[in-house]
Structure formats: C-alpha cells, structure tokens
PDB file of C-alpha atoms in Angstrom:
ATOM      1  CA  UNK A   1     116.951 131.841 128.743  1.00 53.00           C
ATOM      2  CA  UNK A   2     113.441 133.199 129.209  1.00 56.00           C
ATOM      3  CA  UNK A   3     112.792 135.249 132.294  1.00 85.00           C
ATOM      4  CA  UNK A   4     110.510 134.019 135.024  1.00 93.00           C
ATOM      5  CA  UNK A   5     108.307 135.854 137.492  1.00 95.00           C
ATOM      6  CA  UNK A   6     107.512 134.463 140.919  1.00 96.00           C
ATOM      7  CA  UNK A   7     105.859 135.920 144.021  1.00 97.00           C
ATOM      8  CA  UNK A   8     108.385 137.084 146.581  1.00 96.00           C
ATOM      9  CA  UNK A   9     106.913 135.081 149.432  1.00 97.00           C
ATOM     10  CA  UNK A  10     104.095 132.711 150.388  1.00 97.00           C
ATOM     11  CA  UNK A  11     102.801 131.028 153.518  1.00 97.00           C
ATOM     12  CA  UNK A  12     101.319 127.558 153.738  1.00 96.00           C
ATOM     13  CA  UNK A  13      99.818 125.674 156.669  1.00 97.00           C
ATOM     14  CA  UNK A  14     101.571 122.460 157.605  1.00 97.00           C
ATOM     15  CA  UNK A  15      99.874 119.448 156.033  1.00 97.00           C
ATOM     16  CA  UNK A  16      98.169 121.483 153.337  1.00 97.00           C
ATOM     17  CA  UNK A  17      99.167 121.618 149.681  1.00 97.00           C
ATOM     18  CA  UNK A  18     101.585 124.379 148.717  1.00 98.00           C
ATOM     19  CA  UNK A  19     100.983 125.773 145.241  1.00 98.00           C
ATOM     20  CA  UNK A  20     103.834 127.911 143.936  1.00 98.00           C
ATOM     21  CA  UNK A  21     103.152 129.806 140.698  1.00 98.00           C
ATOM     22  CA  UNK A  22     105.628 130.874 138.040  1.00 97.00           C
ATOM     23  CA  UNK A  23     105.102 132.975 134.932  1.00 96.00           C
ATOM     24  CA  UNK A  24     107.355 132.435 131.916  1.00 94.00           C
ATOM     25  CA  UNK A  25     105.437 134.130 129.115  1.00 93.00           C
ATOM     26  CA  UNK A  26     108.414 134.320 126.725  1.00 91.00           C
ATOM     27  CA  UNK A  27     109.351 130.649 126.949  1.00 91.00           C
ATOM     28  CA  UNK A  28     110.528 129.050 123.707  1.00 88.00           C
ATOM     29  CA  UNK A  29     109.452 125.696 122.303  1.00 87.00           C
ATOM     30  CA  UNK A  30     112.642 123.875 123.304  1.00 85.00           C
ATOM     31  CA  UNK A  31     112.872 125.306 126.809  1.00 89.00           C
ATOM     32  CA  UNK A  32     112.141 123.252 129.889  1.00 91.00           C
ATOM     33  CA  UNK A  33     110.788 124.492 133.196  1.00 94.00           C
ATOM     34  CA  UNK A  34     112.975 123.501 136.147  1.00 93.00           C
ATOM     35  CA  UNK A  35     112.300 123.898 139.844  1.00 96.00           C
ATOM     36  CA  UNK A  36     114.984 123.992 142.517  1.00 96.00           C
ATOM     37  CA  UNK A  37     114.758 124.919 146.162  1.00 97.00           C
ATOM     38  CA  UNK A  38     117.272 126.161 148.684  1.00 97.00           C
ATOM     39  CA  UNK A  39     116.807 125.440 152.344  1.00 96.00           C
ATOM     40  CA  UNK A  40     118.567 127.912 154.596  1.00 91.00           C
ATOM     41  CA  UNK A  41     122.359 127.474 154.626  1.00 85.00           C
ATOM     42  CA  UNK A  42     122.251 124.568 152.171  1.00 93.00           C
ATOM     43  CA  UNK A  43     122.982 124.196 148.486  1.00 95.00           C
ATOM     44  CA  UNK A  44     120.130 124.323 145.991  1.00 96.00           C
ATOM     45  CA  UNK A  45     118.250 121.069 145.518  1.00 96.00           C
ATOM     46  CA  UNK A  46     116.678 119.859 142.285  1.00 94.00           C
ATOM     47  CA  UNK A  47     112.951 119.186 142.568  1.00 96.00           C
ATOM     48  CA  UNK A  48     111.411 118.515 139.174  1.00 95.00           C
ATOM     49  CA  UNK A  49     111.363 119.633 135.551  1.00 92.00           C
ATOM     50  CA  UNK A  50     109.064 119.389 132.542  1.00 93.00           C
ATOM     51  CA  UNK A  51     108.553 120.469 128.952  1.00 92.00           C
ATOM     52  CA  UNK A  52     104.810 120.544 128.356  1.00 91.00           C
ATOM     53  CA  UNK A  53     103.235 117.575 130.076  1.00 87.00           C
ATOM     54  CA  UNK A  54     102.469 117.544 133.770  1.00 93.00           C
ATOM     55  CA  UNK A  55     105.108 115.758 135.788  1.00 95.00           C
ATOM     56  CA  UNK A  56     105.096 114.099 139.195  1.00 96.00           C
ATOM     57  CA  UNK A  57     107.830 112.596 141.327  1.00 95.00           C
ATOM     58  CA  UNK A  58     108.280 111.713 144.968  1.00 95.00           C
ATOM     59  CA  UNK A  59     108.791 115.321 145.938  1.00 94.00           C
ATOM     60  CA  UNK A  60     106.267 117.320 143.955  1.00 97.00           C
ATOM     61  CA  UNK A  61     104.021 117.775 140.939  1.00 98.00           C
ATOM     62  CA  UNK A  62     104.547 120.241 138.129  1.00 98.00           C
ATOM     63  CA  UNK A  63     101.558 121.577 136.243  1.00 97.00           C
ATOM     64  CA  UNK A  64     102.334 123.451 133.013  1.00 96.00           C
ATOM     65  CA  UNK A  65      99.564 125.355 131.240  1.00 96.00           C
ATOM     66  CA  UNK A  66      98.695 124.375 127.695  1.00 94.00           C
ATOM     67  CA  UNK A  67     100.216 127.555 126.268  1.00 94.00           C
ATOM     68  CA  UNK A  68     103.313 126.947 128.476  1.00 95.00           C
ATOM     69  CA  UNK A  69     103.344 130.547 129.643  1.00 95.00           C
ATOM     70  CA  UNK A  70     103.004 129.602 133.279  1.00 96.00           C
ATOM     71  CA  UNK A  71     103.399 126.684 135.630  1.00 97.00           C
ATOM     72  CA  UNK A  72     102.652 125.662 139.206  1.00 98.00           C
ATOM     73  CA  UNK A  73     104.767 123.586 141.538  1.00 98.00           C
ATOM     74  CA  UNK A  74     102.652 121.605 143.989  1.00 98.00           C
ATOM     75  CA  UNK A  75     103.941 120.190 147.254  1.00 97.00           C
ATOM     76  CA  UNK A  76     100.998 117.952 148.176  1.00 96.00           C
ATOM     77  CA  UNK A  77     101.445 117.861 151.955  1.00 95.00           C
ATOM     78  CA  UNK A  78     103.796 120.603 153.076  1.00 97.00           C
ATOM     79  CA  UNK A  79     105.935 120.013 156.164  1.00 97.00           C
ATOM     80  CA  UNK A  80     108.074 122.389 158.179  1.00 97.00           C
ATOM     81  CA  UNK A  81     111.110 121.002 156.343  1.00 96.00           C
ATOM     82  CA  UNK A  82     109.708 122.378 153.092  1.00 97.00           C
ATOM     83  CA  UNK A  83     110.351 125.939 154.284  1.00 98.00           C
ATOM     84  CA  UNK A  84     112.810 127.220 151.677  1.00 98.00           C
ATOM     85  CA  UNK A  85     113.314 129.529 148.710  1.00 97.00           C
ATOM     86  CA  UNK A  86     111.873 127.969 145.565  1.00 98.00           C
ATOM     87  CA  UNK A  87     113.355 128.868 142.177  1.00 96.00           C
ATOM     88  CA  UNK A  88     111.580 128.483 138.857  1.00 96.00           C
ATOM     89  CA  UNK A  89     114.090 128.367 135.991  1.00 93.00           C
ATOM     90  CA  UNK A  90     113.604 128.092 132.255  1.00 91.00           C
ATOM     91  CA  UNK A  91     116.385 126.388 130.370  1.00 87.00           C
ATOM     92  CA  UNK A  92     116.824 125.082 126.850  1.00 79.00           C
ATOM     93  CA  UNK A  93     117.764 121.469 126.263  1.00 70.00           C
ATOM     94  CA  UNK A  94     120.887 120.156 124.611  1.00 66.00           C
ATOM     95  CA  UNK A  95     124.549 121.072 124.437  1.00 60.00           C
ATOM     96  CA  UNK A  96     125.368 124.651 125.317  1.00 63.00           C
ATOM     97  CA  UNK A  97     122.341 124.891 127.569  1.00 65.00           C
ATOM     98  CA  UNK A  98     124.129 124.378 130.831  1.00 72.00           C
ATOM     99  CA  UNK A  99     123.164 127.731 132.297  1.00 74.00           C
ATOM    100  CA  UNK A 100     120.851 127.730 135.291  1.00 82.00           C
ATOM    101  CA  UNK A 101     119.895 131.359 135.873  1.00 84.00           C
ATOM    102  CA  UNK A 102     118.588 131.685 139.404  1.00 88.00           C
ATOM    103  CA  UNK A 103     116.284 134.637 140.052  1.00 88.00           C
ATOM    104  CA  UNK A 104     115.116 135.717 143.484  1.00 90.00           C
ATOM    105  CA  UNK A 105     112.622 132.866 143.849  1.00 94.00           C
ATOM    106  CA  UNK A 106     109.675 132.502 146.233  1.00 97.00           C
ATOM    107  CA  UNK A 107     110.313 132.227 149.927  1.00 97.00           C
ATOM    108  CA  UNK A 108     107.859 129.609 151.172  1.00 98.00           C
ATOM    109  CA  UNK A 109     107.152 129.547 154.892  1.00 98.00           C
ATOM    110  CA  UNK A 110     105.311 126.489 156.195  1.00 97.00           C
ATOM    111  CA  UNK A 111     103.402 127.433 159.320  1.00 97.00           C
ATOM    112  CA  UNK A 112     102.695 124.905 162.120  1.00 95.00           C
TER     113      UNK A 112
ATOM    114  CA  UNK B   1     126.843 108.078 146.997  1.00 65.00           C
ATOM    115  CA  UNK B   2     127.812 110.809 149.452  1.00 81.00           C
ATOM    116  CA  UNK B   3     126.815 113.571 147.089  1.00 94.00           C
ATOM    117  CA  UNK B   4     128.980 116.519 146.136  1.00 97.00           C
ATOM    118  CA  UNK B   5     131.618 117.163 148.786  1.00 97.00           C
ATOM    119  CA  UNK B   6     133.123 120.579 149.409  1.00 98.00           C
ATOM    120  CA  UNK B   7     135.871 121.662 151.742  1.00 97.00           C
ATOM    121  CA  UNK B   8     136.369 123.609 153.809  1.00 98.00           C
ATOM    122  CA  UNK B   9     132.828 124.428 154.926  1.00 97.00           C
ATOM    123  CA  UNK B  10     133.959 127.736 156.395  1.00 97.00           C
ATOM    124  CA  UNK B  11     137.024 129.814 155.616  1.00 97.00           C
ATOM    125  CA  UNK B  12     138.062 133.068 157.226  1.00 98.00           C
ATOM    126  CA  UNK B  13     141.107 134.774 155.817  1.00 97.00           C
ATOM    127  CA  UNK B  14     142.745 138.169 155.643  1.00 97.00           C
ATOM    128  CA  UNK B  15     142.780 140.337 152.572  1.00 97.00           C
ATOM    129  CA  UNK B  16     145.680 139.494 150.297  1.00 97.00           C
ATOM    130  CA  UNK B  17     145.896 135.847 151.270  1.00 97.00           C
ATOM    131  CA  UNK B  18     145.423 132.959 148.858  1.00 97.00           C
ATOM    132  CA  UNK B  19     142.272 130.902 149.260  1.00 98.00           C
ATOM    133  CA  UNK B  20     141.681 127.443 147.791  1.00 98.00           C
ATOM    134  CA  UNK B  21     138.249 125.854 147.754  1.00 98.00           C
ATOM    135  CA  UNK B  22     137.878 122.168 146.959  1.00 98.00           C
ATOM    136  CA  UNK B  23     135.174 120.041 145.403  1.00 98.00           C
ATOM    137  CA  UNK B  24     134.624 116.338 144.834  1.00 98.00           C
ATOM    138  CA  UNK B  25     131.778 115.738 142.376  1.00 97.00           C
ATOM    139  CA  UNK B  26     129.430 112.773 142.346  1.00 96.00           C
ATOM    140  CA  UNK B  27     131.178 109.763 140.823  1.00 96.00           C
ATOM    141  CA  UNK B  28     130.320 109.321 137.166  1.00 94.00           C
ATOM    142  CA  UNK B  29     129.145 112.874 136.604  1.00 94.00           C
ATOM    143  CA  UNK B  30     130.782 114.526 133.618  1.00 92.00           C
ATOM    144  CA  UNK B  31     129.904 118.176 134.299  1.00 93.00           C
ATOM    145  CA  UNK B  32     131.152 120.287 137.183  1.00 96.00           C
ATOM    146  CA  UNK B  33     130.019 123.815 137.999  1.00 96.00           C
ATOM    147  CA  UNK B  34     131.254 126.516 140.385  1.00 97.00           C
ATOM    148  CA  UNK B  35     128.732 129.099 141.633  1.00 96.00           C
ATOM    149  CA  UNK B  36     128.957 132.058 143.983  1.00 96.00           C
ATOM    150  CA  UNK B  37     126.063 133.336 146.096  1.00 95.00           C
ATOM    151  CA  UNK B  38     125.785 136.755 147.718  1.00 94.00           C
ATOM    152  CA  UNK B  39     122.830 138.684 149.072  1.00 90.00           C
ATOM    153  CA  UNK B  40     123.285 141.390 146.465  1.00 90.00           C
ATOM    154  CA  UNK B  41     123.774 139.273 143.342  1.00 90.00           C
ATOM    155  CA  UNK B  42     122.151 135.958 144.215  1.00 90.00           C
ATOM    156  CA  UNK B  43     123.526 132.765 142.671  1.00 92.00           C
ATOM    157  CA  UNK B  44     125.975 133.289 139.826  1.00 92.00           C
ATOM    158  CA  UNK B  45     127.711 130.721 137.659  1.00 92.00           C
ATOM    159  CA  UNK B  46     131.479 131.267 137.644  1.00 95.00           C
ATOM    160  CA  UNK B  47     132.808 128.450 135.474  1.00 95.00           C
ATOM    161  CA  UNK B  48     131.925 124.967 134.346  1.00 94.00           C
ATOM    162  CA  UNK B  49     133.867 121.904 133.178  1.00 95.00           C
ATOM    163  CA  UNK B  50     132.950 119.021 130.915  1.00 93.00           C
ATOM    164  CA  UNK B  51     135.070 115.880 131.222  1.00 94.00           C
ATOM    165  CA  UNK B  52     137.659 117.879 133.216  1.00 95.00           C
ATOM    166  CA  UNK B  53     138.001 120.548 130.512  1.00 95.00           C
ATOM    167  CA  UNK B  54     136.946 124.151 131.263  1.00 94.00           C
ATOM    168  CA  UNK B  55     134.202 125.065 128.820  1.00 91.00           C
ATOM    169  CA  UNK B  56     133.019 128.511 129.867  1.00 90.00           C
ATOM    170  CA  UNK B  57     134.725 130.769 132.385  1.00 92.00           C
ATOM    171  CA  UNK B  58     132.946 133.955 131.391  1.00 90.00           C
ATOM    172  CA  UNK B  59     131.471 134.246 134.870  1.00 91.00           C
ATOM    173  CA  UNK B  60     134.850 134.373 136.605  1.00 94.00           C
ATOM    174  CA  UNK B  61     134.994 137.903 137.981  1.00 88.00           C
ATOM    175  CA  UNK B  62     138.689 138.676 137.605  1.00 86.00           C
ATOM    176  CA  UNK B  63     142.104 137.223 136.938  1.00 91.00           C
ATOM    177  CA  UNK B  64     142.431 136.740 140.667  1.00 95.00           C
ATOM    178  CA  UNK B  65     140.090 133.769 140.283  1.00 97.00           C
ATOM    179  CA  UNK B  66     141.220 130.489 138.738  1.00 97.00           C
ATOM    180  CA  UNK B  67     139.748 126.999 138.632  1.00 98.00           C
ATOM    181  CA  UNK B  68     141.228 123.634 137.787  1.00 97.00           C
ATOM    182  CA  UNK B  69     139.995 120.096 137.427  1.00 98.00           C
ATOM    183  CA  UNK B  70     143.033 117.782 137.314  1.00 97.00           C
ATOM    184  CA  UNK B  71     140.887 114.647 137.274  1.00 95.00           C
ATOM    185  CA  UNK B  72     137.276 113.515 137.250  1.00 95.00           C
ATOM    186  CA  UNK B  73     137.011 113.431 141.021  1.00 96.00           C
ATOM    187  CA  UNK B  74     138.531 116.731 142.089  1.00 97.00           C
ATOM    188  CA  UNK B  75     138.323 120.425 141.333  1.00 98.00           C
ATOM    189  CA  UNK B  76     139.685 123.569 142.954  1.00 98.00           C
ATOM    190  CA  UNK B  77     138.708 127.217 142.877  1.00 98.00           C
ATOM    191  CA  UNK B  78     141.536 129.529 143.863  1.00 98.00           C
ATOM    192  CA  UNK B  79     141.441 133.213 144.713  1.00 97.00           C
ATOM    193  CA  UNK B  80     144.775 135.000 144.828  1.00 97.00           C
ATOM    194  CA  UNK B  81     144.944 137.579 146.279  1.00 96.00           C
ATOM    195  CA  UNK B  82     141.633 137.579 148.132  1.00 97.00           C
ATOM    196  CA  UNK B  83     139.651 140.773 148.789  1.00 96.00           C
ATOM    197  CA  UNK B  84     136.762 141.544 151.173  1.00 97.00           C
ATOM    198  CA  UNK B  85     134.323 141.713 148.242  1.00 96.00           C
ATOM    199  CA  UNK B  86     135.046 138.043 147.550  1.00 97.00           C
ATOM    200  CA  UNK B  87     133.164 137.157 150.736  1.00 97.00           C
ATOM    201  CA  UNK B  88     130.326 134.861 149.689  1.00 97.00           C
ATOM    202  CA  UNK B  89     129.135 131.267 149.739  1.00 97.00           C
ATOM    203  CA  UNK B  90     130.759 129.251 146.968  1.00 98.00           C
ATOM    204  CA  UNK B  91     128.892 126.205 145.680  1.00 98.00           C
ATOM    205  CA  UNK B  92     130.115 123.355 143.563  1.00 97.00           C
ATOM    206  CA  UNK B  93     127.610 121.298 141.565  1.00 96.00           C
ATOM    207  CA  UNK B  94     127.867 118.300 139.278  1.00 95.00           C
ATOM    208  CA  UNK B  95     125.605 116.663 136.729  1.00 92.00           C
ATOM    209  CA  UNK B  96     125.469 113.758 134.336  1.00 89.00           C
ATOM    210  CA  UNK B  97     125.193 114.999 130.779  1.00 76.00           C
ATOM    211  CA  UNK B  98     123.192 118.205 131.215  1.00 72.00           C
ATOM    212  CA  UNK B  99     120.510 116.817 133.468  1.00 75.00           C
ATOM    213  CA  UNK B 100     119.676 118.164 136.889  1.00 88.00           C
ATOM    214  CA  UNK B 101     122.569 119.615 138.833  1.00 92.00           C
ATOM    215  CA  UNK B 102     123.422 118.350 142.306  1.00 94.00           C
ATOM    216  CA  UNK B 103     124.867 120.983 144.599  1.00 96.00           C
ATOM    217  CA  UNK B 104     127.310 120.604 147.445  1.00 97.00           C
ATOM    218  CA  UNK B 105     126.808 122.188 150.874  1.00 96.00           C
ATOM    219  CA  UNK B 106     128.913 125.205 149.961  1.00 97.00           C
ATOM    220  CA  UNK B 107     131.947 126.958 151.420  1.00 98.00           C
ATOM    221  CA  UNK B 108     131.276 130.158 153.321  1.00 97.00           C
ATOM    222  CA  UNK B 109     134.224 132.486 152.672  1.00 98.00           C
ATOM    223  CA  UNK B 110     134.867 135.558 154.773  1.00 98.00           C
ATOM    224  CA  UNK B 111     137.716 137.860 153.798  1.00 98.00           C
ATOM    225  CA  UNK B 112     138.567 140.479 156.418  1.00 97.00           C
TER     226      UNK B 112
END
C-alpha cells in the first residue's frame, strides 16, 4: 500500500467545517483512499472512501485531486463529538487487498 | 444489528496465565479481522479469516498467540502463556466481501 502523510494535529471551531488533508503521492491507479476515525477508547469507525471522483455521504465529503496525489476529508459542521484521530489509508481493491495499514493519523480537536 | 461484539471489555491477568478474547462479527459478514493497538506500534493486523478459514496470520507475533473461528458467528484469540508485553487493546472487525471494516469496542488487556 502507498504511504500517506497527514498533519499530526488540527483544531476546528464547533459548527465550522473541518478540512483534513492527506498526501498520498505514490498512490497507484487501482488504489482507493479510505478514511477512518477513532474516538477515544472506541474502535475505529469507517467514514468514507473513493477512487478518483469526489464522494459524499451522511458523515463527510471526500475531495480527491485530479492527479490523485492528495485528498481532503471535509466534516461540514464539526461538533464536539467529532473530536477524534482521523486516519487516511490507501488500499488496493480486490482479493488480497484486505490490509488496512493505519498510520498515526491526525488528531482533530473540535473547540467549543 | 448490534454491531461487532467483543468480550470481555477489560481483562487483567497475571503473567503466565491463559487469556481468551471473544468476538461475534456482524451477521452476514464473511471476513473477520483481529487487530492489536499499542501506543508504541499503533494498530496492527494480527490475523484475518474469510468464511471461517484463516487466510493470513503473518501478523501474529508468536506461537503464544492463536486464533480460531469455529463458525460464522464466533471467533477467539488466545494467548498462552501471557506476558506483560501483550498488554494492549485488541480489536475485532468484520466486513462483507472486502468493503469497509466495522470494528468492535475492543478488549483492553493488562498483563501484570
């Protein structure tokens, strides 16, 4: 799997959009970008994933640059419950691509 | 669905004792994963099963660790004998095909 680079920590004011960047400059054509988060003392939680098109679900939006070398996870209206460590993971599709390699992630603190 | 269920949530044991961690995956999921999380090493994949069959156990640290999945709704991770360096949070996760993984709440193991 390609390596990813994320900032160690970020702050966001409650109610504002949280934009979490991720660099994955060595990503391959068949590799997806996945985002998970881990709230303190809980198991990781799937947020969203995408290949090359922007994706949106009830939790967040994922913006992937045209060259696919970086992406941004957007939480449109951050709440205190969004305080967590956010992991950007690159993973190939298909059989044999089960591995989720968690790095150190970005610790997002939502400030009241 | 209740999600992935793990038991116990906390386990404190003495060095040399046998420890058994349990996991009930989400009904219908065909993949089951065991992870370990420590401050030093982060989240690491230990082993995963597909349709109850172990596929890759290369992450299992030593012969002291073993995992079984006797049926589609139950898996165990056993450590015998346990050592202080096994202290960690152990997560079980399940997925349908190789889509997003759903994690349980984890078992916090302390070996004294």
